[in-house]
Short mmCIF file of C-alpha atoms in Angstrom, two decimals:
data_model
loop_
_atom_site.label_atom_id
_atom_site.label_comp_id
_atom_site.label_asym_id
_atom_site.label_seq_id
_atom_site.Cartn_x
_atom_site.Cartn_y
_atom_site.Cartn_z
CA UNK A 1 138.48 -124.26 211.78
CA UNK A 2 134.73 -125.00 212.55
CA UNK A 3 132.48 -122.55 212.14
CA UNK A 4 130.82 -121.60 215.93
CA UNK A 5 126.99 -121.85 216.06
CA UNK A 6 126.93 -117.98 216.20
CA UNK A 7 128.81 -117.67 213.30
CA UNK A 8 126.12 -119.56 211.40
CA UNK A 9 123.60 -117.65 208.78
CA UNK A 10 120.25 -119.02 207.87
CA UNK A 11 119.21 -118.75 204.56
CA UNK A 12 115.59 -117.61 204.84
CA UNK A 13 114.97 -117.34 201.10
CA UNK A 14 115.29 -121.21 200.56
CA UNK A 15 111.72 -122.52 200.42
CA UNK A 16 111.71 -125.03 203.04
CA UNK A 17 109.82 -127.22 200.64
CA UNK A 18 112.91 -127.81 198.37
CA UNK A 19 115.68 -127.06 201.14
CA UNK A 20 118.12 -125.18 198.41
CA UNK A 21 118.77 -122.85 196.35
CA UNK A 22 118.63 -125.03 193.11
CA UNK A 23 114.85 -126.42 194.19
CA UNK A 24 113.28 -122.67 194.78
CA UNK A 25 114.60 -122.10 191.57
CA UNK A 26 112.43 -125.05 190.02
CA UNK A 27 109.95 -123.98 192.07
CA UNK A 28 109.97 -120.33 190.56
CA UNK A 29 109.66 -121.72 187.05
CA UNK A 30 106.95 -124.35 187.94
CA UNK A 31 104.72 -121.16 189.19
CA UNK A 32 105.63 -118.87 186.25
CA UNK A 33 104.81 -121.69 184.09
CA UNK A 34 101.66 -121.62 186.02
CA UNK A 35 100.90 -118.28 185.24
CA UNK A 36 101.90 -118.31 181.99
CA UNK A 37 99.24 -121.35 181.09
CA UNK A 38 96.71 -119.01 182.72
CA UNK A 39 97.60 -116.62 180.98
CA UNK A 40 96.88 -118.22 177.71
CA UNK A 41 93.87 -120.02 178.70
CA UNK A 42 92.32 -116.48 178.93
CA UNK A 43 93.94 -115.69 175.31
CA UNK A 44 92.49 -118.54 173.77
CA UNK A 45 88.66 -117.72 175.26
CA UNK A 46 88.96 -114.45 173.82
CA UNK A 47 89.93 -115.84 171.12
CA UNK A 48 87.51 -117.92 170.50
CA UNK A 49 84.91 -115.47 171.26
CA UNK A 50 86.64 -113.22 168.68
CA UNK A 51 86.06 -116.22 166.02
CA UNK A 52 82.40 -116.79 166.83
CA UNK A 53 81.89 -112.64 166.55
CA UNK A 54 83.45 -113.01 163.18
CA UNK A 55 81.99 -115.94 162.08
CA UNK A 56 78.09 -114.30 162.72
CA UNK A 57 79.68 -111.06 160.66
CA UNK A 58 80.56 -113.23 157.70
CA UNK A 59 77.32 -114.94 157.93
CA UNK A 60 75.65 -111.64 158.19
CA UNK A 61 77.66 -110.47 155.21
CA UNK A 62 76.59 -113.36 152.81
CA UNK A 63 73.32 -112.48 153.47
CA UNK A 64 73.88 -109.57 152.27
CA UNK A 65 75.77 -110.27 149.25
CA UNK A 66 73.51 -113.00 148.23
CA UNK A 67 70.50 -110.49 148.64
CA UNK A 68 72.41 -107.57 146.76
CA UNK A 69 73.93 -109.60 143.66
CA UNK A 70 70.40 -110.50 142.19
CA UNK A 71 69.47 -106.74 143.26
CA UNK A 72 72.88 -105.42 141.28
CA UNK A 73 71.85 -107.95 138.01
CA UNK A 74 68.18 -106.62 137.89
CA UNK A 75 69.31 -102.85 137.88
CA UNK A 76 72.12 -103.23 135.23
CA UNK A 77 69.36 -105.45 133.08
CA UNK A 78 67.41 -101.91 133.03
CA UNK A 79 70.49 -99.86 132.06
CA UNK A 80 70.84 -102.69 128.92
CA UNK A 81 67.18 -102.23 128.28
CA UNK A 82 68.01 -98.20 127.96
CA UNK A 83 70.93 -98.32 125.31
CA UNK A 84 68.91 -101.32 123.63
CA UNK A 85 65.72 -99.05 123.09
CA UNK A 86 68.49 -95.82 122.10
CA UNK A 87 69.71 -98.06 119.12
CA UNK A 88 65.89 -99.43 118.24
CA UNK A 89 64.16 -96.29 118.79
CA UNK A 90 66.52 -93.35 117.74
CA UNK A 91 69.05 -94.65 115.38
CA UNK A 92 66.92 -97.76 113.83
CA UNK A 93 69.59 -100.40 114.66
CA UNK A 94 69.59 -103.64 116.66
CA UNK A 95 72.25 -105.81 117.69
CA UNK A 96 71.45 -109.67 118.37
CA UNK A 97 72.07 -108.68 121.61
CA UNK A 98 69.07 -106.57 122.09
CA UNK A 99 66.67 -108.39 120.82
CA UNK A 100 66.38 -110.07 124.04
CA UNK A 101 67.79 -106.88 126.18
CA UNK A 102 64.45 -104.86 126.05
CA UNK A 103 61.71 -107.31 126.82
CA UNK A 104 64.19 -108.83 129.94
CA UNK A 105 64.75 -105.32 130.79
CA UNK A 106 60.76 -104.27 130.66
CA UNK A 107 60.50 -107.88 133.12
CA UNK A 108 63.02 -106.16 135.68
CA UNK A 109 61.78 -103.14 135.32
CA UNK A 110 57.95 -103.44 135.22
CA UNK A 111 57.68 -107.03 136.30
CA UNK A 112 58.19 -108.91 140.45
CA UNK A 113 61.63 -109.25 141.43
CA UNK A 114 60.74 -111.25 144.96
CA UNK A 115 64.75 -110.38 146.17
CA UNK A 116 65.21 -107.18 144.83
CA UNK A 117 62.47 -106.14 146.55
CA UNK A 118 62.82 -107.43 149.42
CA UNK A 119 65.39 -105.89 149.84
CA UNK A 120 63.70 -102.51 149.94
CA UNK A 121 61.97 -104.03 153.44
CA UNK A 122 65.45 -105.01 154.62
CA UNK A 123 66.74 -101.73 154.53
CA UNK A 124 63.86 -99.93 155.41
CA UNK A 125 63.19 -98.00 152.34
CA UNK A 126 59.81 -99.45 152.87
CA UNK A 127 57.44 -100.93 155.34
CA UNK A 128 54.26 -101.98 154.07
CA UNK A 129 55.00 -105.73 154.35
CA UNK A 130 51.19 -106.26 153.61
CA UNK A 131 51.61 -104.98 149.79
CA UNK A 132 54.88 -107.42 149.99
CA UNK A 133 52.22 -110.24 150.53
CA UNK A 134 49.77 -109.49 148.33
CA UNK A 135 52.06 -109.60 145.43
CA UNK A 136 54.49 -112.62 146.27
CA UNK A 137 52.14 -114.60 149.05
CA UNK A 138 55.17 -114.29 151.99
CA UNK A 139 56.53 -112.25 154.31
CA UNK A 140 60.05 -110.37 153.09
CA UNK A 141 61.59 -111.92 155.57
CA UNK A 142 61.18 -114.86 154.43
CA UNK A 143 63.11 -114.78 150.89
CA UNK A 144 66.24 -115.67 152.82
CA UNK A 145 64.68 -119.26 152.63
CA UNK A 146 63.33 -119.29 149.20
CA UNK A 147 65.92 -117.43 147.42
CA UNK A 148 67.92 -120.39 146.01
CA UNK A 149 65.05 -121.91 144.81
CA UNK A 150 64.81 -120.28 141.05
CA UNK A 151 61.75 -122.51 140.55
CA UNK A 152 59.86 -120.83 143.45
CA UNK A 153 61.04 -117.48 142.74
CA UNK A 154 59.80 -117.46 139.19
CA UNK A 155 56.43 -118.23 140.23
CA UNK A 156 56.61 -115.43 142.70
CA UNK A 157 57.77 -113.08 140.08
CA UNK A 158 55.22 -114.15 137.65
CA UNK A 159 52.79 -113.92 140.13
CA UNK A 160 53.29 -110.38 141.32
CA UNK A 161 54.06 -109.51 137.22
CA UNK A 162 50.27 -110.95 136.65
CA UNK A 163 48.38 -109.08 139.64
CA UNK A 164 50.05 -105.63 138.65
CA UNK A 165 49.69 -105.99 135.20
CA UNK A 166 46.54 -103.72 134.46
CA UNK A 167 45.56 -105.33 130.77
CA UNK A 168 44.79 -108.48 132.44
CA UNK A 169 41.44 -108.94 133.24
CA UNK A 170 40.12 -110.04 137.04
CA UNK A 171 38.54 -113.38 135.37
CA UNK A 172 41.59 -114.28 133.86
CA UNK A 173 43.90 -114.40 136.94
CA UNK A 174 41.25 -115.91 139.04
CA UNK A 175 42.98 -119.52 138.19
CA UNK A 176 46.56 -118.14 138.76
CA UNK A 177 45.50 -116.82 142.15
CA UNK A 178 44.13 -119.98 143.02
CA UNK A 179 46.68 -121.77 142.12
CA UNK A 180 49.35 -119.29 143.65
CA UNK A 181 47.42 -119.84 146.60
CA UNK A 182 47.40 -123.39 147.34
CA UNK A 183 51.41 -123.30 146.08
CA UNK A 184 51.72 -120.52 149.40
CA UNK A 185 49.96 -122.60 151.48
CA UNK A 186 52.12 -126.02 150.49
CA UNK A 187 55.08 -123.90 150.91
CA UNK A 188 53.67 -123.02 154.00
CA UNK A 189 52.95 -126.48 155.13
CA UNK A 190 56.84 -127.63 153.81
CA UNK A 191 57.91 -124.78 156.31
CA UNK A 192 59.27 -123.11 153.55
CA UNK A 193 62.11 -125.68 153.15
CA UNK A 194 61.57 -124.36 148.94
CA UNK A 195 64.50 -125.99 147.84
CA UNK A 196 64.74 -128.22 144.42
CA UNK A 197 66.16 -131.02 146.99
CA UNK A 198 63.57 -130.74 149.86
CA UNK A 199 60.79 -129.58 148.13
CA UNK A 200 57.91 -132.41 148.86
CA UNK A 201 55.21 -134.08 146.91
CA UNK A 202 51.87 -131.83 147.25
CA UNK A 203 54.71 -128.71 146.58
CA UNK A 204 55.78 -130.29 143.76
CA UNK A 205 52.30 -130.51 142.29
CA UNK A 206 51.24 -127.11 143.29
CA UNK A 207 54.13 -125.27 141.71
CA UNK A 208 52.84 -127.52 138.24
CA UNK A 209 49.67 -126.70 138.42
CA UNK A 210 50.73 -122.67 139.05
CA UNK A 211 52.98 -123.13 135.99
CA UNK A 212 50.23 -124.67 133.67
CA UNK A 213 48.20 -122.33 135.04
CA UNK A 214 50.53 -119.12 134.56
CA UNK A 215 51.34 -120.07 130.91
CA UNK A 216 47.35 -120.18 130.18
CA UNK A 217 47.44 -117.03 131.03
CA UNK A 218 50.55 -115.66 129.45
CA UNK A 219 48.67 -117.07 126.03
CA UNK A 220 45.76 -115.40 126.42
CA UNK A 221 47.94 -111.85 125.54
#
C-alpha cells in the first residue's frame, strides 16, 4: 500500500548538498580530513621552529666547545709541566717526555694563549677588554674569527709572550710592535677573514715580516 503524504518523514540530517545518507558521510570525512591537514600544518611550524631553536643551541654549543678544548689542552700542559719539574727537580730524573713538557708548560703558563683567554672575557671572569688589546691587538670577541687560523694565533701569542716578558728590553720589541701593528691593521683591513685560505696578499706579508721579526728577537735571549 502507498504510503499517504502524512505518513511521510523528512530526513533533516541529509545535507541537501549530497541528498543521502552515503554523500554526508563523504562529506564528514572530506571536513575531518580538513581539519586534520590543519592540524598538522600547525605541527609542522612548530616544528620547524623547534629545529631552528635547536639548530642556534648547537651552534651556540660549538662555540663553546671549540673555545673550551684549546682552554682544557693549555691547563693540562701546566699539570705535565708540574710532574715534569717533580721528576727534574726532586728526584733528578727525566723522561724523553719531559724534556719538552716544562718549557711548553712555562709557554702556557707564563706565555699568551689568545683563546684561553678570551675566554676569561666570555664568561665574565674579566672585563678589561683594553688589557685584552694591548697584548693580542683585537677585541676578545673577535677570536671566534681568528681561532682556526694557528698561523695568526701564534703571532698573537708570541706577541703578548714578548710585551709581558720583563727581561726584554723596550728597544728590542720596538720592531715586533711595529710589525704586530701593521699585521692588526691588515687583519683589520681583510675584515678579519684570518684564515690560511682567505688570508690576502699585504696579510700574507705582514704576518712574514712579524715572524722574521719575532725570531730576531727570540735570538737576542
Amino acid at each position: 500500500m502507498a504510503t499517504s503524504a502524512s505518513q511521510a518523514t523528512v530526513d533533516h540530517s541529509i545535507d541537501p548538498r549530497w541528498g543521502n545518507s552515503q554523500g554526508l558521510t563523504v562529506l564528514e570525512k572530506m571536513d575531518q580530513l580538513s581539519s586534520d591537514v590543519k592540524i598538522l600544518k600547525d605541527q609542522s611550524k612548530s616544528t620547524i621552529n623547534q629545529i631552528a631553536e635547536l639548530n642556534t643551541e648547537i651552534a651556540s654549543l660549538n662555540t663553546k666547545v671549540n673555545i673550551l678544548t684549546p682552554e682544557s689542552s693549555s691547563y693540562l700542559a701546566v699539570r705535565n709541566r708540574f710532574f715534569a719539574r717533580y721528576r727534574r727537580d726532586i728526584l733528578g730524573s727525566t723522561i724523553n717526555q719531559d724534556r719538552e713538557a716544562v718549557p711548553l708548560g712555562n709557554q702556557k703558563a707564563h706565555g699568551g694563549d689568545v683563546i684561553a683567554d678570551g675566554r676569561l672575557y666570555e664568561n665574565g671572569t674579566r672585563f678589561d677588554d683594553e688589557i685584552f688589546q694591548e697584548l693580542y691587538g683585537l677585541q676578545w670577541a673577535r677570536v671566534c674569527k681568528i681561532e682556526d687560523d694557528e698561523a695568526i694565533v701564534n703571532a698573537l701569542n708570541s706577541h703578548a709572550s714578548a710585551v709581558t716578558n720583563s727581561e726584554y728590553l723596550q728597544e728590542h720589541l720596538t720592531p715586533l710592535k711595529t710589525a704586530f701593528n701593521k699585521l692588526i691593521q691588515s687583519m683589520k683591513d681583510n675584515q678579519f677573514r684570518s684564515f690560511s685560505h682567505l688570508r690576502n696578499a699585504p696579510e700574507t706579508a705582514a704576518l712574514a715580516v712579524y715572524n722574521k721579526e719575532n725570531q730576531a728577537l727570540l735570538n737576542r735571549y
